[in-house]
Amino acid sequence: MPEDFTRHERFGSNSGQPMTRRDGIAKVTGTATFAADNTRQGLVHAVYVPATIARGHVTALDTEAATHHPGVLGVMTPANRPDLPGDLDAKPTRFSMRIEVLQDDKVRYAGQPIALVMAETLEAATEGARLVRATYEAETPRTRLDDAETFEVETPDFGMPGETVHGDPEAGHAAAAFSIDATYTTAPQYHNAMESHAVVAEWEGDRLVLDTPSQALAMSCEAYAHLFGIPAENVTLRSPYLGGGFGSKAIPTGPLVLAVLAARDLGRPVKLALTRKQMFGPVGHRGQTRQRIRLGADAEGHLTVIDHEALAATSSFETFLESAANASQGLYAANALRSRHKGVRLDIGTPGPMRAPGEASGSAVLECAMDELAEIVDLDPLEFRLRNYAETEPGTGRPYSSKALRDCYDQGAAAFGWADRPRESGTMRDAEGHLVGWGMGTALFAAPMFAAEARATLHADGTATFETSAADMGQGAWTALAQIAADSLGLPMDRVEFRSGHSALPSGGVAGGSAHTATAGGALHAAGGDVLRQLGELAAQQPDSPLFGAGNAQFEARKGRLHIAGEIDRSDALSDILSRAGRVELVGSGNAARGQEVTEQYAMNSHGAVFAEVRIDPDLCQMRVTRLVGAFAAGRIINPRLAESQLLGGMIWGLSFALHEEARHDARTGRIVNADLAEYHVPVNADVQGLEVITVHEDDQHVNALGIKGVGEIAITGTVGAIGNAIRHATGKRIRHFPIRLQDLL
Amino acid sequence: MKNFEFLQPLSAADAVAAWTPDAAYLGGGTNLVDLMKTGAMGPDRVIDITRLPDLDRIETTEDGGLRIGALVRNSDLARDPDLLRAAPMVAEALLAGASGQLRNAATVGGNLMQHTRCPYFMDADAACNRRVPGSGCDARGGAWENSAILGQSAACIATNPSDFCVPLAALGALVDVEGPSGGRTVALEAFHKLPGDTPEAETALEPGELVVALRLPAEAASFAGHSRYLKVRERTSYAFALVSAAAALRMDGGRITEGRLALGSVAARPWRIAEADALLAGAMPDDALFARVAERLLEGAEPSNDTGWKIDLARRTVIRALQMAAAGTPDRLPPLPASPFGPSEVAVHA
Ligand SMILES: Cc1cc2nc3c(=O)[nH]c(=O)nc-3n(C[C@H](O)[C@H](O)[C@H](O)COP(=O)(O)OP(=O)(O)OC[C@H]3O[C@@H](n4cnc5c(N)ncnc54)[C@H](O)[C@@H]3O)c2cc1C
Ligand code: SF4
């Protein structure tokens, strides 16, 4: 573990402030450049042809009409596709997955690219793609969980969850005085970031320049480099802004790789942007699940076992499984815990990480199941959860690095008015006669870290530049990371330039796993620390400096001055130290990653409690979530405004999961029939009201030097179950699938 | 997108003259352009009618009715004081449709003419008798859960998705059209056709005919005090109806003198049954009556695909819409027009 990471220090005046997004004006005035906004001299437009069957072969591709369409430059098919040097089965990066790049005539899912049309204009390319005629030999597609055999993961890995057992589940079942055994299903969901996946690709000899949204710039460069057989440093990737990623923009996807290939082949820059409909297929999704959960409790309502088994859908050619059952680990104090996973291979695009992957689907089921059992034990749902509060991590017995979940329960319940909840279902009405129901759920999300690097440069005028290739997906990285950076040198924000979103910068790691602020922020903090250390060394040797002779002291900076830690009177201006040393700048570097030891020693999570109120028309059964109160403890909050907006967004996502999102496949063709935002529903403004976020104070001495956990994903967990439970409370009906729809209540 | 010729005629006569069997009139484009993008429609000639003169007006006719030009935008009409006075439930229906942005673009004529939202109609790669006569109907047995329960045929189970048309049908609106062989008027009730064997014939318009205006007869205003549109849907706004109902009552001293009902999203046209209306005339409003009316209105309803629940929902919707109409039209448009949700804030214990 880097040395700078052992202490909390130099935490100044920027962190903790609810600063507005630094890129806000650029975004609302349209001057922020997203990938597809870029253009180039001589730009070629590419549009791919999606397969209209989900399983089988393309037996013939008639490209005649397309080729002759005015403006069309060419049609790339498996027959003439230029060589792609990289091994498509290799996994050059941790998150790499097999992609569809016209390697053969096989169709593995509807929407898979089967040809690429390149043209002088987008219109010509679009029409060219429409004119390509494919003949297929189609087989019956498998799109439902029962359509194929299940399999078990042999070697668990990223996206391949296996089985985790603590204690003796059979004994837990046997010891149960009360138990439930319930099966729930969750629907396939698609990320649908507002900004579709897009690339503008240009080759300069064997150097590749890409404008493309990326949640993991360095990793993306490696993956492109592997595919195209060039060194990673030959890839320049610019991703200053993302219009959302949600896990789907970390690795290259087939359509984008084809555009890069076209650019190499044509010797011209190529742009490709997916249409909304194309977003339902080759760029990942949250796979559908069927989860069986069995809980047991003793006579006092103490859990004896949580036994959670998830069947998750994946594609026929790759393995990524929603690790849903793992949501039952680490939260409630049960004597025995078992999480098991099975997969089923369907003719669908490969699922991938989607905001709270596994946790969202698994928590939905766990939290509903907890309420099912609370009812049988006859305890208030909150009381039941408190009775099973885990003081140390269940199963492992490890201490939590910090856990203010009790405060979350208390503060959330108080703000919501939970104490007034009648135990009976179907007893609350509002003034209009609508059924009212209250439900709750616990939120849990791991607080991991990836690895990141950063550079800090102090200039002679006392300003500084910080650099790391972090990704601002809209969550506000440009702002929160700059706050951390400025604090590391004790500078106000306007004295600091923050550069990011470019692969030439030190790697900012992955914007994922709710770990970006902790990781990239940690690296920036360390880089600033490195500058201070060097400054201290310089000053200690400068007879004119008040810090002369300070030797091995610890230094910290405030308001542009370097202090000996704890000695507020002995300081020197940063710029004076530099000028005395005759330096125009001083460069420090830092990195961040979590050490093995602390990782093994502590369980590290963000926690929260979500309380939901639903109103339901008793006859028409239309539903509305009228209040959502979430209280979350997520370590140090760098920017309360941004953190709150992440948590609000997460709760809205949970609402979307609970009541709206579902991609519907036609079982005969395998095509998704609602692949557009008119019919693939997410909540609209009128569905979102009465939202309240409480951030609960939490100091964490272990999670990392800055005490930062994550807020990006946790709020989905807890919320889905809370809404399912509120619907049960309002109507007396327990619906065991998501989304819950009006007709389920009729 | 397929290449097409784009014309912008300046008179209705020129527009009609420019029409060919492969042409399409373009209003706000919110439906047509989407269908052109999916490839479900591919006209060779697009005739932009938004420059035709005088069709963007709302006028009071001599007999006291309203004449609404085909190019009036949905948002403008929804906020028109004369419409709000004469037919508040039409405003409610308009505001319950689509989104603010779409309503700003959508025209009256385009709304009347909008196509079904059957996903297989919109998917150029699916078989669809309505889009390509005789090609089959992939919606049957497919993954569409909002198909018809009334008036469907072996050839087509599509519904008409318009909110606007539902109260219009109840209020006896008329549609003025201009065509190659002159002008004529079609009752809105007869405007949309049930599919039968020819689902491709979506409306009563003859080839090349252009909607120029919509007329609301003066007597529509006599229902203004007791008329509501109710729309049940999967989210609070910006979703097509699962089922909707327009209920208009004329009341005299607590008794209904005349009633008009129409159901939306259940058939290829707003669904009206004269016998159901007749049950209301002269009756005292009560739930038993409303249930009988609903039964009559839904007589013969049958699920297509898995839509049995829609029959039940439609019955409940009719009853509620009648209850709301009997209670009287609110003085102001509700904050959530046509929604079962009102403004109430506080939960109480029953
Ligand atoms: C996402 C989305 C959600 C929606 N939600 C709803 C909803 O909840 N409720 C609802 O009722 N509607 C809804 N709509 C549909 C919307 O109301 C229609 O798209 C709109 O009314 C069509 O009007 P327009 O002027 O844009 O028609 P256009 O798209 O221009 O035309 C539609 C059709 O009518 C023809 N046409 C247009 N004008 C004339 C004319 N004067 N004479 C003859 N033919 C003509 C065109 O050739 C075309 O075939 C929604 C639409 C979208 C895209
Ligand atoms: S229901 Fe009608 S519109 Fe839909 S596919 Fe069948 S024929 Fe076409």
Coordinates of C-alpha atoms in Angstrom, one line a residue, chain A residues 347-728:
Chain A
D347 CA -29.8 -16.7 -28.4
I348 CA -29.3 -13.2 -27.0
G349 CA -26.5 -10.7 -27.0
T350 CA -24.1 -11.3 -24.1
P351 CA -25.3 -9.7 -20.9
G352 CA -22.8 -7.6 -19.0
P353 CA -22.4 -5.4 -16.0
M354 CA -25.4 -3.1 -15.7
R355 CA -25.5 -0.6 -12.8
A356 CA -25.4 -2.8 -9.7
P357 CA -24.8 -6.0 -11.6
G358 CA -26.1 -8.9 -9.7
E359 CA -26.8 -6.8 -6.6
A360 CA -29.9 -5.2 -8.1
S361 CA -31.6 -8.4 -9.2
G362 CA -30.5 -10.3 -6.1
S363 CA -31.3 -7.6 -3.6
A364 CA -34.8 -7.2 -5.1
V365 CA -35.5 -10.8 -4.3
L366 CA -33.7 -11.0 -0.9
E367 CA -35.6 -7.9 0.3
C368 CA -39.0 -9.2 -0.7
A369 CA -38.2 -12.6 0.8
M370 CA -37.2 -10.9 4.1
D371 CA -40.6 -9.3 4.2
E372 CA -42.3 -12.6 3.3
L373 CA -40.6 -14.1 6.3
A374 CA -41.2 -11.1 8.6
E375 CA -44.9 -11.6 8.0
I376 CA -44.8 -15.2 9.0
V377 CA -42.7 -14.5 12.0
D378 CA -45.1 -11.6 12.7
L379 CA -42.5 -8.9 13.0
D380 CA -42.4 -5.4 11.6
P381 CA -40.1 -5.6 8.5
L382 CA -37.7 -3.1 10.1
E383 CA -37.7 -4.9 13.4
F384 CA -37.0 -8.2 11.6
R385 CA -34.0 -6.7 9.9
L386 CA -32.7 -5.2 13.1
R387 CA -33.0 -8.5 14.8
N388 CA -30.8 -9.9 12.1
Y389 CA -28.4 -7.0 12.0
A390 CA -24.8 -8.3 11.3
E391 CA -22.2 -6.8 13.6
T392 CA -19.5 -8.6 11.7
E393 CA -19.7 -10.0 8.2
P394 CA -21.9 -13.1 8.3
G395 CA -20.1 -16.2 7.3
T396 CA -16.6 -14.8 7.5
G397 CA -16.8 -13.0 10.8
R398 CA -14.6 -10.2 9.4
P399 CA -15.2 -6.8 10.9
Y400 CA -16.7 -4.2 8.7
S401 CA -14.4 -1.3 7.8
S402 CA -17.3 0.8 8.9
K403 CA -21.0 0.2 9.0
A404 CA -23.5 3.0 9.9
L405 CA -26.5 0.9 8.7
R406 CA -28.2 1.2 12.1
D407 CA -28.1 5.0 11.6
C408 CA -29.5 4.6 8.1
Y409 CA -32.4 2.6 9.4
D410 CA -33.0 5.1 12.2
Q411 CA -32.8 8.2 10.1
G412 CA -34.6 6.8 7.1
A413 CA -37.4 5.5 9.3
A414 CA -37.8 8.7 11.1
A415 CA -37.9 10.8 8.0
F416 CA -40.4 8.5 6.4
G417 CA -42.6 8.1 9.5
W418 CA -42.2 4.3 9.4
A419 CA -43.3 4.0 13.0
D420 CA -46.9 4.7 12.0
R421 CA -47.1 1.8 9.6
P422 CA -49.9 -0.6 10.4
R423 CA -48.8 -4.2 10.3
E424 CA -51.8 -5.4 8.3
S425 CA -51.8 -5.1 4.5
G426 CA -54.5 -3.2 2.7
T427 CA -55.5 -1.0 5.6
M428 CA -54.3 2.4 4.4
R429 CA -56.2 4.7 2.1
D430 CA -55.6 8.2 0.9
A431 CA -58.2 11.0 0.6
E432 CA -59.0 9.9 -2.9
G433 CA -59.6 6.3 -1.8
H434 CA -56.3 4.9 -3.3
L435 CA -54.7 2.0 -1.6
V436 CA -51.5 3.1 0.2
G437 CA -48.7 0.8 1.1
W438 CA -45.4 1.2 2.8
G439 CA -42.4 -1.0 2.3
M440 CA -38.7 -1.0 3.0
G441 CA -35.5 -2.7 2.0
T442 CA -31.9 -2.7 3.0
A443 CA -29.3 -1.4 0.5
L444 CA -25.8 -2.9 0.3
F445 CA -23.1 -2.4 -2.2
A446 CA -19.4 -3.4 -2.0
A447 CA -16.8 -0.7 -1.8
P448 CA -14.1 -2.0 -4.1
M449 CA -11.2 -0.2 -5.6
F450 CA -9.5 -0.5 -8.9
A451 CA -6.0 0.8 -9.8
A452 CA -5.3 4.3 -10.9
E453 CA -2.5 6.7 -11.5
A454 CA -2.3 10.5 -11.5
R455 CA 0.1 13.3 -12.1
A456 CA 0.2 16.6 -10.3
T457 CA 2.1 19.6 -11.5
L458 CA 2.7 22.7 -9.4
H459 CA 3.4 25.8 -11.5
A460 CA 5.6 28.7 -10.5
D461 CA 2.5 31.0 -10.2
G462 CA 1.1 28.7 -7.5
T463 CA -1.5 27.1 -9.7
A464 CA -1.5 23.4 -10.3
T465 CA -2.5 21.0 -13.0
F466 CA -3.8 17.5 -12.2
E467 CA -4.1 14.8 -14.7
T468 CA -5.7 11.4 -14.8
S469 CA -7.7 9.6 -17.5
A470 CA -10.8 9.4 -15.5
A471 CA -14.3 9.1 -17.0
D472 CA -17.1 11.6 -16.4
M473 CA -20.2 9.6 -17.2
G474 CA -22.5 12.4 -16.0
Q475 CA -21.9 11.5 -12.4
G476 CA -19.7 14.5 -11.9
A477 CA -16.1 13.1 -12.0
W478 CA -14.8 16.3 -13.5
T479 CA -16.0 18.1 -10.4
A480 CA -15.5 15.7 -7.5
L481 CA -12.1 14.6 -8.6
A482 CA -11.0 18.2 -9.0
Q483 CA -12.2 18.9 -5.5
I484 CA -10.0 16.1 -4.2
A485 CA -7.1 17.2 -6.3
A486 CA -7.3 20.8 -5.2
D487 CA -7.5 19.8 -1.6
S488 CA -4.4 17.7 -1.9
L489 CA -2.4 20.9 -2.5
G490 CA -4.6 23.1 -0.3
L491 CA -5.6 25.2 -3.3
P492 CA -8.9 26.7 -4.1
M493 CA -10.7 25.1 -7.1
D494 CA -10.0 28.1 -9.4
R495 CA -6.2 27.6 -9.0
V496 CA -6.4 24.1 -10.3
E497 CA -6.7 22.8 -13.8
F498 CA -8.0 19.3 -14.0
R499 CA -7.4 17.3 -17.1
S500 CA -9.1 14.1 -17.8
G501 CA -10.9 11.9 -20.3
H502 CA -7.8 11.3 -22.6
S503 CA -5.8 8.2 -22.8
A504 CA -2.5 10.0 -22.9
L505 CA -2.9 10.9 -19.3
P506 CA -2.0 8.6 -16.4
S507 CA -4.6 5.9 -16.2
G508 CA -7.6 6.8 -14.2
G509 CA -8.7 3.2 -14.0
V510 CA -12.3 2.1 -14.4
A511 CA -15.4 4.2 -13.8
G512 CA -17.3 1.3 -12.5
G513 CA -18.0 -0.7 -9.4
S514 CA -18.9 2.5 -7.6
A515 CA -15.2 2.8 -7.1
H516 CA -14.1 5.7 -9.4
T517 CA -14.0 8.5 -6.9
A518 CA -12.2 6.4 -4.4
T519 CA -9.7 5.1 -6.9
A520 CA -9.0 8.0 -9.2
G521 CA -9.5 10.3 -6.3
G522 CA -6.9 8.3 -4.3
A523 CA -4.4 8.6 -7.1
L524 CA -4.9 12.4 -7.4
H525 CA -4.6 12.7 -3.6
A526 CA -1.4 10.8 -3.7
A527 CA 0.0 12.8 -6.6
G528 CA -0.6 16.0 -4.6
G529 CA 1.0 14.4 -1.6
D530 CA 4.1 13.6 -3.7
V531 CA 4.3 17.3 -4.7
L532 CA 4.1 18.3 -1.1
R533 CA 6.8 15.9 -0.1
Q534 CA 9.1 17.2 -2.7
L535 CA 8.3 20.8 -1.8
G536 CA 9.0 20.0 1.8
E537 CA 12.4 18.6 0.9
L538 CA 13.2 21.7 -1.1
A539 CA 12.0 24.1 1.6
A540 CA 13.9 22.3 4.3
Q541 CA 17.1 23.1 2.4
Q542 CA 16.3 26.7 1.7
P543 CA 17.8 29.0 4.4
D544 CA 15.3 31.7 3.5
S545 CA 12.3 29.4 4.0
P546 CA 10.5 29.4 7.3
L547 CA 10.5 25.7 6.9
F548 CA 14.3 25.6 6.7
G549 CA 15.7 22.6 8.5
A550 CA 12.3 20.9 8.9
G551 CA 13.9 17.7 7.7
N552 CA 11.7 14.7 7.7
A553 CA 8.6 16.5 8.9
Q554 CA 5.2 15.6 7.6
F555 CA 3.8 18.4 5.4
E556 CA 0.4 19.6 4.6
A557 CA -0.9 22.5 2.5
R558 CA -3.5 25.1 3.1
K559 CA -4.5 28.1 1.1
G560 CA -1.4 28.0 -1.1
R561 CA 1.0 27.5 1.8
L562 CA 3.0 24.5 2.9
H563 CA 2.9 23.8 6.7
I564 CA 4.5 21.4 8.9
A565 CA 1.7 19.1 9.9
G566 CA 0.1 20.4 13.1
E567 CA 2.2 23.6 13.2
I568 CA 0.0 26.2 11.8
D569 CA 2.5 29.1 12.4
R570 CA 5.4 27.6 10.4
S571 CA 4.6 27.8 6.7
D572 CA 5.8 28.9 3.3
A573 CA 4.1 29.8 0.1
L574 CA 4.2 27.0 -2.4
S575 CA 5.2 29.4 -5.2
D576 CA 8.1 30.9 -3.1
I577 CA 9.6 27.5 -2.5
L578 CA 9.5 26.8 -6.2
S579 CA 11.0 30.2 -7.2
R580 CA 13.8 29.9 -4.6
A581 CA 14.6 26.6 -6.1
G582 CA 14.7 28.1 -9.5
R583 CA 12.0 25.7 -10.7
V584 CA 9.2 26.6 -13.1
E585 CA 7.2 23.5 -12.0
L586 CA 7.3 20.5 -9.9
V587 CA 5.8 17.3 -10.9
G588 CA 4.4 14.6 -8.5
S589 CA 2.9 11.3 -9.3
G590 CA 0.6 9.1 -7.3
N591 CA -1.3 5.9 -7.6
A592 CA -4.0 4.2 -5.8
A593 CA -5.1 0.6 -5.3
R594 CA -6.1 -1.3 -2.2
G595 CA -3.6 -3.5 -0.5
Q596 CA -4.1 -7.2 -0.2
E597 CA -3.9 -7.2 3.6
V598 CA -6.6 -4.7 4.3
T599 CA -8.8 -6.3 1.6
E600 CA -8.6 -9.6 3.5
Q601 CA -9.0 -8.1 6.9
Y602 CA -12.1 -6.1 6.4
A603 CA -15.5 -6.3 4.8
M604 CA -16.1 -3.0 3.0
N605 CA -19.5 -1.9 1.9
S606 CA -21.7 1.1 1.5
H607 CA -25.0 0.6 3.3
G608 CA -28.4 2.1 3.3
A609 CA -32.1 1.8 4.0
V610 CA -34.9 2.6 1.6
F611 CA -38.5 3.3 2.5
A612 CA -41.2 3.4 -0.2
E613 CA -44.8 4.5 -0.4
V614 CA -47.0 3.4 -3.2
R615 CA -50.5 4.4 -4.1
I616 CA -52.7 2.2 -6.1
D617 CA -56.1 2.7 -7.6
P618 CA -58.2 0.0 -6.0
D619 CA -60.2 -0.7 -9.2
L620 CA -57.9 0.4 -12.0
C621 CA -54.8 -0.9 -10.3
Q622 CA -52.6 1.8 -11.8
M623 CA -49.6 2.3 -9.5
R624 CA -47.6 5.2 -8.4
V625 CA -44.6 5.4 -6.1
T626 CA -45.4 8.6 -4.2
R627 CA -42.5 8.6 -1.7
L628 CA -39.0 7.2 -1.6
V629 CA -36.8 8.0 1.3
G630 CA -33.3 6.5 1.2
A631 CA -30.7 6.9 3.9
F632 CA -27.2 5.9 2.9
A633 CA -23.8 5.6 4.7
A634 CA -21.1 5.6 2.1
G635 CA -18.0 6.9 3.9
R636 CA -16.8 10.4 3.2
I637 CA -19.0 12.4 0.8
I638 CA -16.8 14.5 -1.4
N639 CA -19.6 16.4 -3.1
P640 CA -23.0 16.2 -1.4
R641 CA -24.8 17.5 -4.4
L642 CA -23.3 15.0 -6.8
A643 CA -23.6 12.2 -4.3
E644 CA -27.2 12.9 -3.7
S645 CA -27.9 13.0 -7.4
Q646 CA -26.3 9.6 -7.8
L647 CA -28.4 8.3 -4.9
L648 CA -31.6 9.9 -6.3
G649 CA -30.8 8.4 -9.7
G650 CA -30.2 5.0 -8.2
M651 CA -33.5 5.1 -6.4
I652 CA -35.3 6.1 -9.6
W653 CA -33.5 3.2 -11.3
G654 CA -34.8 0.9 -8.6
L655 CA -38.3 2.2 -9.3
S656 CA -37.7 1.6 -13.0
F657 CA -36.6 -2.0 -12.2
A658 CA -39.6 -2.6 -9.9
L659 CA -42.3 -1.3 -12.2
H660 CA -41.2 -0.6 -15.7
E661 CA -38.1 -2.1 -17.4
E662 CA -38.6 -5.2 -19.5
A663 CA -37.4 -6.1 -22.9
R664 CA -39.8 -8.4 -24.6
H665 CA -38.7 -11.0 -27.1
D666 CA -40.8 -12.5 -29.7
A667 CA -40.3 -16.2 -29.0
R668 CA -40.6 -17.1 -32.6
T669 CA -38.0 -14.7 -34.1
G670 CA -36.0 -13.9 -31.0
R671 CA -36.3 -10.2 -31.8
I672 CA -37.1 -7.7 -29.1
V673 CA -40.4 -6.1 -30.0
N674 CA -40.1 -3.0 -27.7
A675 CA -36.7 -1.9 -28.7
D676 CA -37.4 1.8 -28.4
L677 CA -37.9 4.3 -25.6
A678 CA -41.6 4.7 -26.4
E679 CA -42.3 1.1 -25.5
Y680 CA -39.3 0.1 -23.3
H681 CA -40.5 2.1 -20.3
V682 CA -38.4 3.9 -17.8
P683 CA -40.1 6.3 -15.3
V684 CA -41.0 9.8 -16.5
N685 CA -41.0 12.9 -14.3
A686 CA -44.6 12.3 -13.3
D687 CA -43.7 8.9 -11.9
V688 CA -41.0 10.4 -9.7
Q689 CA -42.1 12.3 -6.6
G690 CA -41.4 12.6 -3.0
L691 CA -37.8 11.6 -3.3
E692 CA -35.6 12.2 -0.3
V693 CA -32.0 11.2 0.2
I694 CA -30.2 11.3 3.5
T695 CA -26.5 10.8 3.6
V696 CA -25.5 9.4 7.0
H697 CA -22.2 10.4 8.5
E698 CA -19.6 7.7 8.4
D699 CA -15.9 7.8 9.1
D700 CA -14.0 4.9 7.6
Q701 CA -10.3 4.5 8.6
H702 CA -9.7 1.4 6.5
V703 CA -11.4 1.6 3.2
N704 CA -8.8 4.0 1.7
A705 CA -6.8 7.0 2.7
L706 CA -9.7 9.4 1.9
G707 CA -12.4 7.3 3.6
I708 CA -14.4 7.2 0.4
K709 CA -16.8 4.4 -0.5
G710 CA -19.1 4.6 -3.4
V711 CA -22.6 6.0 -4.2
G712 CA -23.1 5.1 -7.8
E713 CA -25.0 1.9 -7.6
I714 CA -26.1 1.2 -4.0
A715 CA -29.4 3.0 -4.2
I716 CA -30.9 0.6 -6.7
T717 CA -30.5 -2.1 -4.1
G718 CA -33.0 -1.9 -1.4
T719 CA -35.3 0.2 -3.5
V720 CA -36.7 -2.5 -5.8
G721 CA -37.6 -4.7 -2.8
A722 CA -39.0 -1.8 -0.9
I723 CA -41.4 -1.1 -3.7
G724 CA -42.4 -4.7 -4.1
N725 CA -43.0 -4.8 -0.4
A726 CA -45.0 -1.6 -0.5
I727 CA -47.3 -3.1 -3.2
R728 CA -47.8 -6.1 -1.0

